[in-house]
Short mmCIF file of C-alpha atoms in Angstrom, two decimals:
data_model
loop_
_atom_site.label_atom_id
_atom_site.label_comp_id
_atom_site.label_asym_id
_atom_site.label_seq_id
_atom_site.Cartn_x
_atom_site.Cartn_y
_atom_site.Cartn_z
CA MET S 1 -0.03 -0.08 -0.01
CA THR S 2 2.94 2.38 0.58
CA GLN S 3 4.37 1.50 -2.81
CA GLN S 4 5.42 4.16 -5.53
CA ARG S 5 2.49 4.84 -7.88
CA PRO S 6 2.62 6.16 -11.46
CA PRO S 7 2.84 9.92 -10.76
CA ALA S 8 -0.02 12.12 -12.29
CA GLN S 9 0.84 15.31 -14.19
CA PRO S 10 3.65 17.06 -12.15
CA SER S 11 2.81 20.02 -9.90
CA HIS S 12 5.09 22.23 -7.63
CA ASP S 13 1.90 23.49 -5.99
CA MET S 14 0.80 21.48 -2.97
CA HIS S 15 -2.45 23.01 -3.43
CA ALA S 16 -2.87 22.10 -7.05
CA SER S 17 -5.37 19.50 -8.26
CA PRO S 18 -3.23 16.48 -9.33
CA GLU S 19 -5.13 13.84 -11.27
CA ALA S 20 -6.89 10.82 -9.74
CA PRO S 21 -4.66 7.93 -8.77
CA ARG S 22 -4.33 5.30 -11.42
CA ALA S 23 -6.39 2.01 -11.08
CA GLY S 24 -4.47 -0.56 -9.41
CA ALA S 25 -2.96 1.84 -6.88
CA GLY S 26 -3.20 0.45 -3.50
CA ARG S 27 -6.55 -1.80 -3.10
CA PRO S 28 -7.97 -2.79 -6.28
CA ALA S 29 -10.87 -0.48 -7.39
CA ARG S 30 -14.11 -2.28 -8.07
CA ASP S 31 -15.60 -1.69 -11.51
CA HIS S 32 -19.47 -1.12 -11.56
CA ARG S 33 -19.55 -0.18 -15.37
CA ALA S 34 -21.53 -1.89 -17.61
CA SER S 35 -19.27 -4.00 -20.10
CA GLY S 36 -18.83 -2.39 -23.59
CA ASP S 37 -19.97 1.00 -22.55
CA ASP S 38 -17.15 2.94 -23.80
CA ASP S 39 -18.60 6.35 -22.89
CA ALA S 40 -19.20 5.46 -19.30
CA ALA S 41 -15.73 4.11 -18.97
CA ALA S 42 -14.08 7.36 -20.32
CA HIS S 43 -16.26 9.23 -17.70
CA SER S 44 -15.49 7.17 -15.11
CA ALA S 45 -11.64 7.39 -15.90
CA ARG S 46 -12.08 11.13 -15.58
CA ARG S 47 -13.79 11.33 -12.17
CA ARG S 48 -11.89 12.43 -9.39
CA PRO S 49 -11.45 10.10 -6.12
CA ARG S 50 -14.25 10.32 -3.52
CA LEU S 51 -13.07 11.32 0.01
CA VAL S 52 -15.48 10.66 2.96
CA VAL S 53 -14.95 13.10 6.00
CA LEU S 54 -16.46 11.68 9.13
CA THR S 55 -17.15 14.64 11.46
CA SER S 56 -19.53 15.20 14.34
CA PRO S 57 -22.38 17.95 14.79
CA ASP S 58 -20.15 19.69 17.35
CA ALA S 59 -16.71 19.53 15.40
CA PRO S 60 -15.81 22.63 13.57
CA PRO S 61 -15.54 22.49 9.92
CA LEU S 62 -11.87 21.70 8.32
CA PRO S 63 -10.18 25.01 7.97
CA ASN S 64 -8.81 23.85 4.39
CA ALA S 65 -11.91 22.45 3.26
CA ALA S 66 -12.12 24.45 -0.01
CA ARG S 67 -8.51 23.32 -0.86
CA ILE S 68 -9.47 19.80 -0.38
CA GLU S 69 -12.75 20.08 -2.22
CA ASP S 70 -10.74 21.36 -5.25
CA MET S 71 -8.73 18.17 -5.33
CA VAL S 72 -11.19 15.62 -4.54
CA ASP S 73 -14.89 14.75 -4.46
CA VAL S 74 -15.85 15.34 -0.91
CA ALA S 75 -18.77 13.81 1.10
CA TYR S 76 -19.19 14.75 4.98
CA THR S 77 -21.02 12.44 7.23
CA HIS S 78 -21.76 11.53 10.73
CA ALA S 79 -21.46 8.56 12.43
CA ASP S 80 -25.04 7.29 11.81
CA ASP S 81 -24.58 7.67 8.33
CA LEU S 82 -21.16 6.57 7.59
CA GLU S 83 -21.93 3.00 6.26
CA SER S 84 -24.33 4.39 3.60
CA THR S 85 -21.76 7.15 2.62
CA LEU S 86 -18.65 4.97 2.36
CA PRO S 87 -19.32 2.99 -0.90
CA GLY S 88 -17.32 4.16 -3.73
CA ALA S 89 -14.87 6.25 -1.28
CA LYS S 90 -11.27 5.78 -1.87
CA ALA S 91 -10.24 7.65 1.19
CA LEU S 92 -11.79 8.23 4.85
CA LEU S 93 -10.58 11.11 6.93
CA VAL S 94 -11.52 10.63 10.58
CA TRP S 95 -11.94 14.32 11.72
CA ASP S 96 -14.25 12.83 14.60
CA PHE S 97 -10.99 12.05 16.37
CA PHE S 98 -12.26 9.44 18.74
CA SER S 99 -14.86 7.98 16.75
CA THR S 100 -15.40 4.12 16.71
CA ALA S 101 -17.98 4.21 13.96
CA LEU S 102 -16.02 2.78 11.30
CA ARG S 103 -16.22 -0.74 12.90
CA ASP S 104 -20.17 -0.48 12.77
CA ALA S 105 -19.88 0.89 9.15
CA TRP S 106 -17.34 -1.61 7.81
CA SER S 107 -19.69 -3.36 5.24
CA GLY S 108 -19.80 0.12 3.45
CA ALA S 109 -15.90 0.24 3.15
CA THR S 110 -15.67 -1.57 -0.21
CA ASP S 111 -13.15 0.69 -2.13
CA LEU S 112 -11.07 2.19 0.76
CA GLU S 113 -7.60 2.45 0.17
CA TRP S 114 -6.64 4.86 2.85
CA ILE S 115 -7.62 6.14 6.28
CA HIS S 116 -6.29 9.25 8.03
CA VAL S 117 -7.02 9.76 11.52
CA ALA S 118 -6.56 13.19 12.61
CA ALA S 119 -5.09 12.29 16.01
CA ALA S 120 -1.99 10.77 17.34
CA GLY S 121 -3.65 7.75 18.94
CA VAL S 122 -5.31 5.17 16.72
CA ASP S 123 -6.81 2.62 19.31
CA SER S 124 -10.32 3.86 18.91
CA LEU S 125 -10.15 3.21 15.12
CA LEU S 126 -8.31 -0.12 14.95
CA PHE S 127 -10.29 -3.71 14.92
CA ASP S 128 -9.21 -7.02 13.50
CA GLU S 129 -10.97 -6.45 9.98
CA LEU S 130 -9.14 -3.20 9.53
CA ARG S 131 -5.99 -4.66 10.77
CA THR S 132 -5.96 -7.68 8.19
CA SER S 133 -6.99 -5.55 5.13
CA ASP S 134 -4.89 -3.83 2.69
CA ILE S 135 -5.97 -0.36 3.62
CA THR S 136 -3.27 1.92 4.46
CA VAL S 137 -3.83 3.91 8.03
CA THR S 138 -2.00 7.30 8.61
CA ASN S 139 -2.31 9.51 11.73
CA ALA S 140 -1.50 12.97 13.02
CA HIS S 141 2.17 11.69 14.20
CA GLY S 142 4.44 14.42 15.04
CA ALA S 143 1.72 17.12 15.54
CA PHE S 144 1.69 17.12 19.27
CA ASP S 145 5.17 16.35 20.22
CA VAL S 146 6.27 19.98 21.44
CA PRO S 147 2.94 20.81 22.77
CA ILE S 148 2.51 17.79 24.89
CA ALA S 149 6.45 18.04 25.95
CA GLU S 150 5.86 21.46 27.26
CA PHE S 151 2.76 20.15 28.98
CA VAL S 152 4.77 17.63 30.91
CA LEU S 153 7.50 19.99 31.77
CA ALA S 154 4.73 22.24 33.10
CA SER S 155 3.30 19.67 35.34
CA VAL S 156 6.77 18.68 36.73
CA LEU S 157 7.39 22.28 37.58
CA ALA S 158 3.93 22.72 38.96
CA HIS S 159 4.38 19.83 41.37
CA ASP S 160 7.98 20.35 42.31
CA LYS S 161 7.27 24.10 42.84
CA GLN S 162 3.96 23.53 44.64
CA LEU S 163 2.21 25.89 42.50
CA HIS S 164 -1.46 24.23 42.83
CA ARG S 165 -1.14 24.34 46.59
CA SER S 166 -0.07 28.10 46.36
CA LYS S 167 -3.27 29.08 44.45
CA ARG S 168 -5.44 26.98 46.86
CA LEU S 169 -3.59 28.85 49.69
CA GLN S 170 -4.11 32.26 47.72
CA ASN S 171 -7.97 31.55 47.32
CA GLU S 172 -8.00 31.33 51.30
CA ARG S 173 -5.71 34.36 51.77
CA THR S 174 -3.28 32.48 53.77
CA TRP S 175 0.17 33.43 53.86
CA GLN S 176 2.41 30.30 54.36
CA HIS S 177 6.03 29.94 53.71
CA ARG S 178 7.39 26.63 52.35
CA GLU S 179 10.50 24.98 51.05
CA LEU S 180 10.26 23.76 47.48
CA GLN S 181 11.78 20.80 45.55
CA GLN S 182 14.56 21.51 43.26
CA THR S 183 13.71 19.90 39.76
CA SER S 184 17.21 19.77 38.43
CA GLY S 185 18.90 16.40 39.35
CA GLN S 186 15.51 14.46 39.89
CA ARG S 187 14.76 11.13 37.70
CA ALA S 188 12.16 10.93 35.14
CA LEU S 189 10.95 7.84 33.56
CA VAL S 190 9.16 8.39 30.07
CA VAL S 191 6.87 5.41 29.13
CA GLY S 192 6.60 5.68 25.40
CA THR S 193 9.59 6.18 23.06
CA GLY S 194 7.42 7.49 19.95
CA GLY S 195 7.83 11.34 18.78
CA ILE S 196 6.04 12.67 21.82
CA GLY S 197 8.18 10.84 24.09
CA ARG S 198 11.64 11.77 22.58
CA ALA S 199 10.37 15.48 22.65
CA THR S 200 9.41 14.94 26.28
CA ALA S 201 12.70 13.39 27.21
CA ARG S 202 14.62 16.34 25.40
CA LEU S 203 12.89 18.90 27.17
CA LEU S 204 13.06 17.33 30.55
CA ARG S 205 16.88 16.88 30.19
CA ALA S 206 17.21 20.54 29.17
CA ALA S 207 15.61 21.35 32.66
CA GLY S 208 18.20 19.16 34.35
CA LEU S 209 16.45 16.04 34.73
CA GLN S 210 17.76 12.59 34.60
CA VAL S 211 15.75 10.85 32.03
CA THR S 212 15.14 7.17 30.97
CA GLY S 213 12.69 5.58 28.81
CA ALA S 214 10.46 2.57 28.79
CA GLY S 215 9.23 1.01 25.45
CA ARG S 216 8.46 -2.30 23.86
CA THR S 217 12.10 -3.42 23.82
CA ALA S 218 15.02 -2.59 26.13
CA ARG S 219 17.78 -0.86 24.10
CA GLU S 220 20.13 2.34 24.22
CA HIS S 221 18.72 5.44 22.62
CA ASP S 222 19.96 9.02 21.80
CA ASP S 223 17.15 10.72 23.40
CA PHE S 224 16.72 8.57 26.40
CA GLY S 225 20.13 6.91 27.12
CA THR S 226 18.48 3.81 28.33
CA VAL S 227 15.13 2.36 27.38
CA VAL S 228 13.67 -0.57 29.45
CA GLU S 229 11.15 -2.83 28.78
CA SER S 230 7.83 -1.33 29.70
CA SER S 231 6.47 -4.91 30.37
CA ARG S 232 8.98 -4.94 33.33
CA LEU S 233 7.96 -1.42 34.56
CA ALA S 234 7.71 -2.63 38.41
CA GLU S 235 11.40 -3.28 38.24
CA HIS S 236 12.44 0.21 37.29
CA VAL S 237 10.36 2.61 39.19
CA ALA S 238 11.46 2.67 42.62
CA ASP S 239 13.95 5.57 42.46
CA VAL S 240 11.50 7.44 40.07
CA ASP S 241 10.44 11.04 41.04
CA HIS S 242 8.12 11.75 37.85
CA LEU S 243 6.47 8.80 36.10
CA VAL S 244 5.32 10.13 32.56
CA LEU S 245 2.82 7.98 30.53
CA ILE S 246 2.63 8.79 26.90
CA ALA S 247 2.51 5.18 25.34
CA PRO S 248 -0.05 4.63 22.69
CA LEU S 249 -2.85 2.30 24.05
CA THR S 250 -2.35 -1.24 22.88
CA ASP S 251 -3.24 -4.56 24.43
CA GLN S 252 0.23 -4.70 25.67
CA THR S 253 0.02 -1.29 27.52
CA ARG S 254 -3.59 -1.42 28.79
CA GLY S 255 -3.42 -1.16 32.59
CA LEU S 256 0.28 -0.66 32.57
CA LEU S 257 0.31 1.46 35.77
CA SER S 258 -1.06 -1.43 37.65
CA ARG S 259 -1.24 -2.02 41.44
CA GLU S 260 2.06 -3.92 41.28
CA VAL S 261 3.84 -0.96 39.78
CA LEU S 262 2.45 1.67 42.18
CA ALA S 263 3.39 -0.64 45.08
CA THR S 264 7.04 -0.36 44.08
CA MET S 265 6.97 3.52 43.70
CA LYS S 266 8.30 5.75 46.40
CA SER S 267 6.03 7.82 48.33
CA THR S 268 7.40 10.99 46.99
CA ALA S 269 6.63 9.96 43.30
CA HIS S 270 4.54 11.93 40.71
CA VAL S 271 2.46 10.32 38.17
CA ILE S 272 1.71 12.06 34.97
CA ASN S 273 -0.46 10.61 32.37
CA VAL S 274 -0.92 12.41 28.91
CA GLY S 275 -1.37 9.09 26.78
CA ARG S 276 -4.51 7.22 27.45
CA GLY S 277 -6.60 7.04 30.44
CA ALA S 278 -6.67 3.02 30.30
CA LEU S 279 -2.95 3.01 30.54
CA VAL S 280 -3.55 3.39 34.34
CA ASP S 281 -5.62 1.10 36.67
CA GLU S 282 -7.68 3.90 38.08
CA ASP S 283 -8.91 2.13 41.06
CA ALA S 284 -5.53 1.33 42.15
CA LEU S 285 -4.35 4.97 41.72
CA VAL S 286 -6.95 6.31 43.68
CA GLU S 287 -5.77 3.79 46.62
CA ALA S 288 -2.34 4.65 46.12
CA LEU S 289 -2.93 8.29 46.47
CA HIS S 290 -5.45 8.14 49.28
CA GLU S 291 -3.05 5.84 51.26
CA GLY S 292 -0.11 8.25 50.65
CA ARG S 293 1.79 5.51 48.99
CA ILE S 294 2.72 8.05 46.04
CA ALA S 295 2.44 11.88 46.41
CA ALA S 296 0.48 13.04 43.62
CA ALA S 297 -0.88 12.67 39.87
CA SER S 298 -1.27 15.06 37.06
CA LEU S 299 -3.95 13.52 34.80
CA ASP S 300 -5.08 14.79 31.28
CA VAL S 301 -6.75 11.64 30.26
CA PHE S 302 -9.16 9.27 31.62
CA ASP S 303 -10.85 5.91 31.10
CA GLN S 304 -14.00 7.58 30.82
CA GLU S 305 -14.27 11.10 29.32
CA PRO S 306 -15.56 13.56 30.25
CA LEU S 307 -14.66 12.50 33.77
CA PRO S 308 -17.87 11.44 35.48
CA ARG S 309 -18.73 14.14 38.25
CA ASP S 310 -18.88 11.70 40.90
CA HIS S 311 -15.23 10.34 40.18
CA PRO S 312 -13.04 10.41 43.29
CA PHE S 313 -10.27 12.23 41.14
CA TRP S 314 -12.23 15.39 41.60
CA THR S 315 -12.01 15.85 45.25
CA MET S 316 -8.50 14.55 46.04
CA PRO S 317 -6.27 17.45 46.68
CA THR S 318 -3.05 15.57 45.19
CA VAL S 319 -4.59 14.89 41.98
CA HIS S 320 -4.77 17.90 39.34
CA ILE S 321 -6.96 17.45 36.39
CA SER S 322 -7.00 18.59 32.94
CA ALA S 323 -9.79 17.92 30.18
CA HIS S 324 -7.42 16.03 27.61
CA MET S 325 -5.81 19.16 26.25
CA SER S 326 -2.31 18.60 26.95
CA GLY S 327 -1.59 18.85 22.97
CA ASP S 328 -4.31 21.39 21.86
CA VAL S 329 -2.26 24.65 21.55
CA ILE S 330 -3.85 27.55 19.68
CA GLY S 331 -3.95 26.57 15.93
CA TRP S 332 -3.83 22.84 16.51
CA ARG S 333 -6.95 21.96 14.35
CA ASP S 334 -5.20 24.07 11.41
CA THR S 335 -1.95 21.88 11.80
CA LEU S 336 -4.12 18.59 11.61
CA ALA S 337 -5.95 19.83 8.53
CA GLU S 338 -2.70 20.90 6.95
CA GLN S 339 -1.16 17.64 7.58
CA PHE S 340 -3.95 15.58 6.42
CA GLU S 341 -3.87 17.92 3.07
CA ALA S 342 -0.33 17.32 2.58
CA ASN S 343 -0.53 13.52 2.79
CA LEU S 344 -3.68 13.96 -0.04
CA VAL S 345 -1.48 15.65 -2.19
CA ARG S 346 1.09 12.89 -1.96
CA TRP S 347 -1.56 10.32 -2.86
CA LEU S 348 -2.92 12.07 -5.58
CA ARG S 349 0.70 12.27 -7.10
CA GLY S 350 1.32 8.71 -6.54
CA GLU S 351 3.96 9.36 -3.78
CA GLU S 352 4.13 7.39 -0.58
CA TRP S 353 2.29 8.64 2.57
CA GLU S 354 3.85 9.93 5.67
CA ASN S 355 3.09 8.72 9.23
CA VAL S 356 1.78 5.40 8.00
CA VAL S 357 0.70 3.39 11.12
CA ASP S 358 1.79 -0.23 11.75
CA LYS S 359 -1.61 -1.70 12.11
CA GLN S 360 -0.37 -4.71 14.07
CA LEU S 361 1.55 -2.49 16.72
CA GLY S 362 -1.01 0.38 16.77
CA TYR S 363 1.32 3.20 16.03
CA VAL S 364 3.70 4.76 13.85
CA ARG S 365 7.11 2.75 14.10
CA GLY S 366 9.95 5.19 15.61
CA ARG S 367 13.41 4.88 16.39
#
């Protein structure tokens, strides 16, 4: 699916309208023409490929919709109508980032060659039939690296400098002098060695922290120095001050922060989760925090979102909550739309896509 295709007419303008991909590119197109109908065949050959954009009633429109509509025929749909909209479509843009609608609409995906998910994680999209198909999946790999790394550093500093506590004391009009933790020299373990994890490691190291990584395999790495196996996390957290969870959600990483791991952490440890809520056994984390077995947690993602109003996290003074926004800097939707547009141009020109997801692993392969 990522092989070189015969190029269309050359263009040096990424917003130009290239010719449609040739038959045989990617998944073979199904021919619904009547045999011997030369006029219909000629008309079909000139047709532009069809793109379906899966969106939702509360999602803002694509900021570059006009440019995309100049290149391909676009159909916008919501989850309920996806199955009836998909037939004939060569490409699907999942603009409703966490939608699981494709699984139920799969019978309509008769002609799909390519799916782009406008998000870094693809755990909401992948299912067995898609994994075994010849459809290429791409994602927003790289778009959130620096913003999330900055958010992690901010979480580390807010914890060490007691900024959350200072704000509570300010609200109470209480003057309370305290000694703070020096951040430089502390140990951070970043779980997830993809682009976001690497950017986070570089930024934390620049702030003076000693950083190691945890990933699928143990190895030496330029950005982390040492990477340990995430499946053996309990063996590597005893001296960690800040445990940062950035890993994609897969069968192997679900529940990675378990009771066993929490039991081996020191009482002053701080957990930061900017990956997926299901990386954490939330009941075990509540217990560890309530009993003082770890010091604090900064949580941007949760097993259920929005976080239910009756969840104990809300009232725990050692838990700092944000609404799944660690990567959403001003202009982030523009970045996602432009990233898709660039890949659309590559596809129409017969070039290879960027950010191709390994559907068996569940993420874009990194270094």
